[in-house]
Amino acid sequence: MGAYGERLEAMGYRLFFNFSVNSQIQILEPGVPALSQRLDQLEEMCRRFGPDTVQWRFDPICHYTLDNCAVRDNLEDFATIAALAGKCGITLCITSFMDHYRKITPPHRPRLLLCGAAGK
Protein backbone atom coordinates (compact mmCIF):
# COMPACT_ATOMS: atom_id res chain seq x y z
CA MET A 1 0.00 0.00 0.00
CA GLY A 2 1.24 3.46 -0.81
CA ALA A 3 1.14 6.46 1.47
CA TYR A 4 -1.86 8.06 -0.24
CA GLY A 5 -4.18 7.36 2.70
CA GLU A 6 -1.80 8.97 5.16
CA ARG A 7 -1.52 12.03 2.88
CA LEU A 8 -5.30 12.35 2.79
CA GLU A 9 -5.49 12.06 6.58
CA ALA A 10 -2.80 14.76 6.93
CA MET A 11 -4.99 17.01 4.77
CA GLY A 12 -7.87 16.53 7.22
CA TYR A 13 -9.89 13.89 5.38
CA ARG A 14 -11.59 11.16 7.40
CA LEU A 15 -11.10 7.80 5.70
CA PHE A 16 -13.50 4.88 5.52
CA PHE A 17 -12.93 1.65 3.61
CA ASN A 18 -15.36 -0.97 2.33
CA PHE A 19 -13.02 -3.92 1.90
CA SER A 20 -14.34 -7.10 0.26
CA VAL A 21 -12.75 -10.37 1.29
CA ASN A 22 -14.53 -13.47 0.01
CA SER A 23 -13.52 -17.10 -0.21
CA GLN A 24 -10.54 -18.36 -2.13
CA ILE A 25 -12.67 -20.03 -4.83
CA GLN A 26 -11.01 -18.68 -7.98
CA ILE A 27 -13.72 -19.83 -10.36
CA LEU A 28 -16.15 -17.31 -8.84
CA GLU A 29 -13.78 -14.34 -8.90
CA PRO A 30 -10.94 -14.97 -11.31
CA GLY A 31 -8.06 -12.55 -11.11
CA VAL A 32 -8.33 -11.58 -7.44
CA PRO A 33 -5.22 -12.03 -5.28
CA ALA A 34 -4.84 -15.14 -3.13
CA LEU A 35 -6.87 -15.16 0.10
CA SER A 36 -3.69 -14.91 2.21
CA GLN A 37 -2.69 -11.74 0.36
CA ARG A 38 -6.14 -10.19 0.83
CA LEU A 39 -6.04 -11.03 4.55
CA ASP A 40 -2.62 -9.39 4.80
CA GLN A 41 -4.10 -6.28 3.14
CA LEU A 42 -6.98 -6.27 5.65
CA GLU A 43 -4.55 -6.47 8.57
CA GLU A 44 -2.41 -3.69 7.11
CA MET A 45 -5.41 -1.39 6.60
CA CYS A 46 -6.53 -1.91 10.20
CA ARG A 47 -3.03 -1.35 11.53
CA ARG A 48 -2.48 1.83 9.53
CA PHE A 49 -5.91 3.45 9.73
CA GLY A 50 -7.68 1.69 12.62
CA PRO A 51 -10.38 -0.98 12.55
CA ASP A 52 -13.10 1.63 12.96
CA THR A 53 -12.32 2.86 9.43
CA VAL A 54 -12.64 -0.58 7.83
CA GLN A 55 -15.89 -2.35 7.02
CA TRP A 56 -15.48 -5.97 5.89
CA ARG A 57 -17.71 -7.12 3.05
CA PHE A 58 -18.28 -10.80 2.32
CA ASP A 59 -20.33 -10.21 -0.76
CA PRO A 60 -22.17 -11.96 -2.25
CA ILE A 61 -23.04 -15.27 -0.67
CA CYS A 62 -23.83 -17.56 -3.55
CA HIS A 63 -24.66 -21.15 -4.37
CA TYR A 64 -23.46 -22.61 -7.64
CA THR A 65 -23.03 -25.82 -9.54
CA LEU A 66 -20.22 -27.10 -11.68
CA ASP A 67 -20.40 -29.74 -14.40
CA ASN A 68 -21.05 -32.53 -11.89
CA CYS A 69 -24.22 -30.69 -10.73
CA ALA A 70 -23.21 -30.77 -7.06
CA VAL A 71 -24.48 -27.61 -5.37
CA ARG A 72 -21.71 -25.69 -3.63
CA ASP A 73 -21.39 -22.38 -1.84
CA ASN A 74 -18.64 -19.86 -1.18
CA LEU A 75 -18.81 -20.00 2.62
CA GLU A 76 -15.93 -22.41 3.26
CA ASP A 77 -13.51 -19.62 4.23
CA PHE A 78 -16.00 -17.42 6.09
CA ALA A 79 -14.97 -18.56 9.60
CA THR A 80 -11.26 -18.07 8.83
CA ILE A 81 -11.85 -14.58 7.45
CA ALA A 82 -14.17 -13.65 10.33
CA ALA A 83 -11.61 -14.80 12.91
CA LEU A 84 -8.87 -12.66 11.38
CA ALA A 85 -11.18 -9.67 10.97
CA GLY A 86 -12.13 -10.00 14.64
CA LYS A 87 -8.46 -10.11 15.69
CA CYS A 88 -7.97 -6.90 13.71
CA GLY A 89 -10.81 -5.25 15.66
CA ILE A 90 -13.47 -5.38 12.95
CA THR A 91 -16.87 -6.06 14.49
CA LEU A 92 -19.18 -5.87 11.47
CA CYS A 93 -19.56 -7.92 8.31
CA ILE A 94 -21.72 -6.66 5.46
CA THR A 95 -23.08 -9.26 3.07
CA SER A 96 -25.78 -9.94 0.53
CA PHE A 97 -27.01 -12.84 -1.51
CA MET A 98 -26.11 -13.20 -5.16
CA ASP A 99 -28.65 -11.78 -7.57
CA HIS A 100 -28.75 -13.94 -10.67
CA TYR A 101 -28.80 -12.10 -13.98
CA ARG A 102 -27.86 -13.17 -17.49
CA LYS A 103 -24.61 -11.16 -17.73
CA ILE A 104 -22.90 -13.27 -15.03
CA THR A 105 -23.49 -16.60 -16.73
CA PRO A 106 -21.32 -16.76 -19.82
CA PRO A 107 -20.75 -20.28 -21.18
CA HIS A 108 -17.30 -20.69 -19.60
CA ARG A 109 -18.40 -19.80 -16.03
CA PRO A 110 -20.13 -22.10 -13.51
CA ARG A 111 -23.88 -22.07 -13.35
CA LEU A 112 -24.67 -19.84 -10.40
CA LEU A 113 -27.81 -20.37 -8.37
CA LEU A 114 -29.67 -18.22 -5.90
CA CYS A 115 -29.94 -19.60 -2.40
CA GLY A 116 -32.82 -22.05 -2.44
CA ALA A 117 -32.97 -22.16 -6.23
CA ALA A 118 -31.15 -25.49 -6.58
CA GLY A 119 -32.75 -27.75 -9.14
CA LYS A 120 -34.52 -24.99 -11.02
Tab-separated table of C-alpha atoms in Angstrom:
chain	number	residue	atom	x	y	z
A	1	MET	CA	0.000	0.000	0.000
A	2	GLY	CA	1.236	3.458	-0.815
A	3	ALA	CA	1.139	6.458	1.472
A	4	TYR	CA	-1.856	8.056	-0.244
A	5	GLY	CA	-4.179	7.361	2.697
A	6	GLU	CA	-1.803	8.971	5.160
A	7	ARG	CA	-1.520	12.026	2.884
A	8	LEU	CA	-5.296	12.349	2.791
A	9	GLU	CA	-5.491	12.056	6.582
A	10	ALA	CA	-2.798	14.761	6.931
A	11	MET	CA	-4.987	17.013	4.774
A	12	GLY	CA	-7.872	16.533	7.222
A	13	TYR	CA	-9.894	13.887	5.382
A	14	ARG	CA	-11.591	11.162	7.396
A	15	LEU	CA	-11.095	7.800	5.696
A	16	PHE	CA	-13.502	4.881	5.518
A	17	PHE	CA	-12.927	1.653	3.606
A	18	ASN	CA	-15.358	-0.974	2.334
A	19	PHE	CA	-13.018	-3.921	1.899
A	20	SER	CA	-14.337	-7.096	0.260
A	21	VAL	CA	-12.755	-10.370	1.287
A	22	ASN	CA	-14.531	-13.466	0.013
A	23	SER	CA	-13.525	-17.103	-0.207
A	24	GLN	CA	-10.541	-18.362	-2.135
A	25	ILE	CA	-12.669	-20.027	-4.830
A	26	GLN	CA	-11.014	-18.678	-7.976
A	27	ILE	CA	-13.724	-19.830	-10.365
A	28	LEU	CA	-16.152	-17.313	-8.840
A	29	GLU	CA	-13.784	-14.345	-8.905
A	30	PRO	CA	-10.941	-14.966	-11.309
A	31	GLY	CA	-8.055	-12.552	-11.109
A	32	VAL	CA	-8.325	-11.582	-7.442
A	33	PRO	CA	-5.220	-12.027	-5.280
A	34	ALA	CA	-4.839	-15.135	-3.126
A	35	LEU	CA	-6.865	-15.161	0.100
A	36	SER	CA	-3.694	-14.915	2.205
A	37	GLN	CA	-2.695	-11.739	0.364
A	38	ARG	CA	-6.144	-10.191	0.833
A	39	LEU	CA	-6.040	-11.027	4.554
A	40	ASP	CA	-2.622	-9.388	4.801
A	41	GLN	CA	-4.102	-6.278	3.141
A	42	LEU	CA	-6.977	-6.267	5.651
A	43	GLU	CA	-4.548	-6.468	8.573
A	44	GLU	CA	-2.414	-3.687	7.113
A	45	MET	CA	-5.409	-1.385	6.603
A	46	CYS	CA	-6.535	-1.913	10.202
A	47	ARG	CA	-3.027	-1.352	11.527
A	48	ARG	CA	-2.484	1.834	9.527
A	49	PHE	CA	-5.905	3.446	9.732
A	50	GLY	CA	-7.678	1.691	12.625
A	51	PRO	CA	-10.381	-0.983	12.546
A	52	ASP	CA	-13.097	1.633	12.960
A	53	THR	CA	-12.315	2.862	9.433
A	54	VAL	CA	-12.639	-0.583	7.826
A	55	GLN	CA	-15.887	-2.347	7.016
A	56	TRP	CA	-15.478	-5.972	5.894
A	57	ARG	CA	-17.705	-7.116	3.052
A	58	PHE	CA	-18.284	-10.804	2.321
A	59	ASP	CA	-20.329	-10.211	-0.764
A	60	PRO	CA	-22.167	-11.958	-2.251
A	61	ILE	CA	-23.040	-15.267	-0.667
A	62	CYS	CA	-23.833	-17.560	-3.552
A	63	HIS	CA	-24.665	-21.145	-4.369
A	64	TYR	CA	-23.464	-22.605	-7.637
A	65	THR	CA	-23.031	-25.818	-9.538
A	66	LEU	CA	-20.215	-27.098	-11.678
A	67	ASP	CA	-20.401	-29.736	-14.404
A	68	ASN	CA	-21.050	-32.530	-11.887
A	69	CYS	CA	-24.221	-30.686	-10.730
A	70	ALA	CA	-23.206	-30.766	-7.057
A	71	VAL	CA	-24.479	-27.613	-5.366
A	72	ARG	CA	-21.706	-25.695	-3.631
A	73	ASP	CA	-21.389	-22.378	-1.844
A	74	ASN	CA	-18.644	-19.856	-1.181
A	75	LEU	CA	-18.810	-19.997	2.623
A	76	GLU	CA	-15.926	-22.408	3.256
A	77	ASP	CA	-13.512	-19.616	4.235
A	78	PHE	CA	-16.002	-17.419	6.091
A	79	ALA	CA	-14.966	-18.560	9.604
A	80	THR	CA	-11.261	-18.068	8.831
A	81	ILE	CA	-11.849	-14.580	7.447
A	82	ALA	CA	-14.170	-13.652	10.330
A	83	ALA	CA	-11.610	-14.801	12.912
A	84	LEU	CA	-8.865	-12.662	11.383
A	85	ALA	CA	-11.184	-9.667	10.965
A	86	GLY	CA	-12.128	-10.001	14.639
A	87	LYS	CA	-8.460	-10.106	15.690
A	88	CYS	CA	-7.974	-6.899	13.708
A	89	GLY	CA	-10.812	-5.254	15.664
A	90	ILE	CA	-13.466	-5.377	12.948
A	91	THR	CA	-16.869	-6.055	14.490
A	92	LEU	CA	-19.178	-5.871	11.470
A	93	CYS	CA	-19.562	-7.924	8.311
A	94	ILE	CA	-21.724	-6.657	5.458
A	95	THR	CA	-23.081	-9.264	3.069
A	96	SER	CA	-25.779	-9.935	0.528
A	97	PHE	CA	-27.013	-12.840	-1.514
A	98	MET	CA	-26.109	-13.201	-5.155
A	99	ASP	CA	-28.648	-11.779	-7.566
A	100	HIS	CA	-28.752	-13.937	-10.672
A	101	TYR	CA	-28.798	-12.095	-13.979
A	102	ARG	CA	-27.859	-13.171	-17.490
A	103	LYS	CA	-24.607	-11.164	-17.727
A	104	ILE	CA	-22.902	-13.266	-15.033
A	105	THR	CA	-23.493	-16.604	-16.728
A	106	PRO	CA	-21.316	-16.756	-19.822
A	107	PRO	CA	-20.751	-20.276	-21.181
A	108	HIS	CA	-17.297	-20.693	-19.603
A	109	ARG	CA	-18.398	-19.801	-16.028
A	110	PRO	CA	-20.125	-22.103	-13.513
A	111	ARG	CA	-23.876	-22.067	-13.351
A	112	LEU	CA	-24.674	-19.837	-10.398
A	113	LEU	CA	-27.815	-20.371	-8.367
A	114	LEU	CA	-29.674	-18.219	-5.899
A	115	CYS	CA	-29.940	-19.600	-2.403
A	116	GLY	CA	-32.824	-22.045	-2.439
A	117	ALA	CA	-32.970	-22.158	-6.231
A	118	ALA	CA	-31.154	-25.493	-6.583
A	119	GLY	CA	-32.746	-27.749	-9.139
A	120	LYS	CA	-34.515	-24.986	-11.019
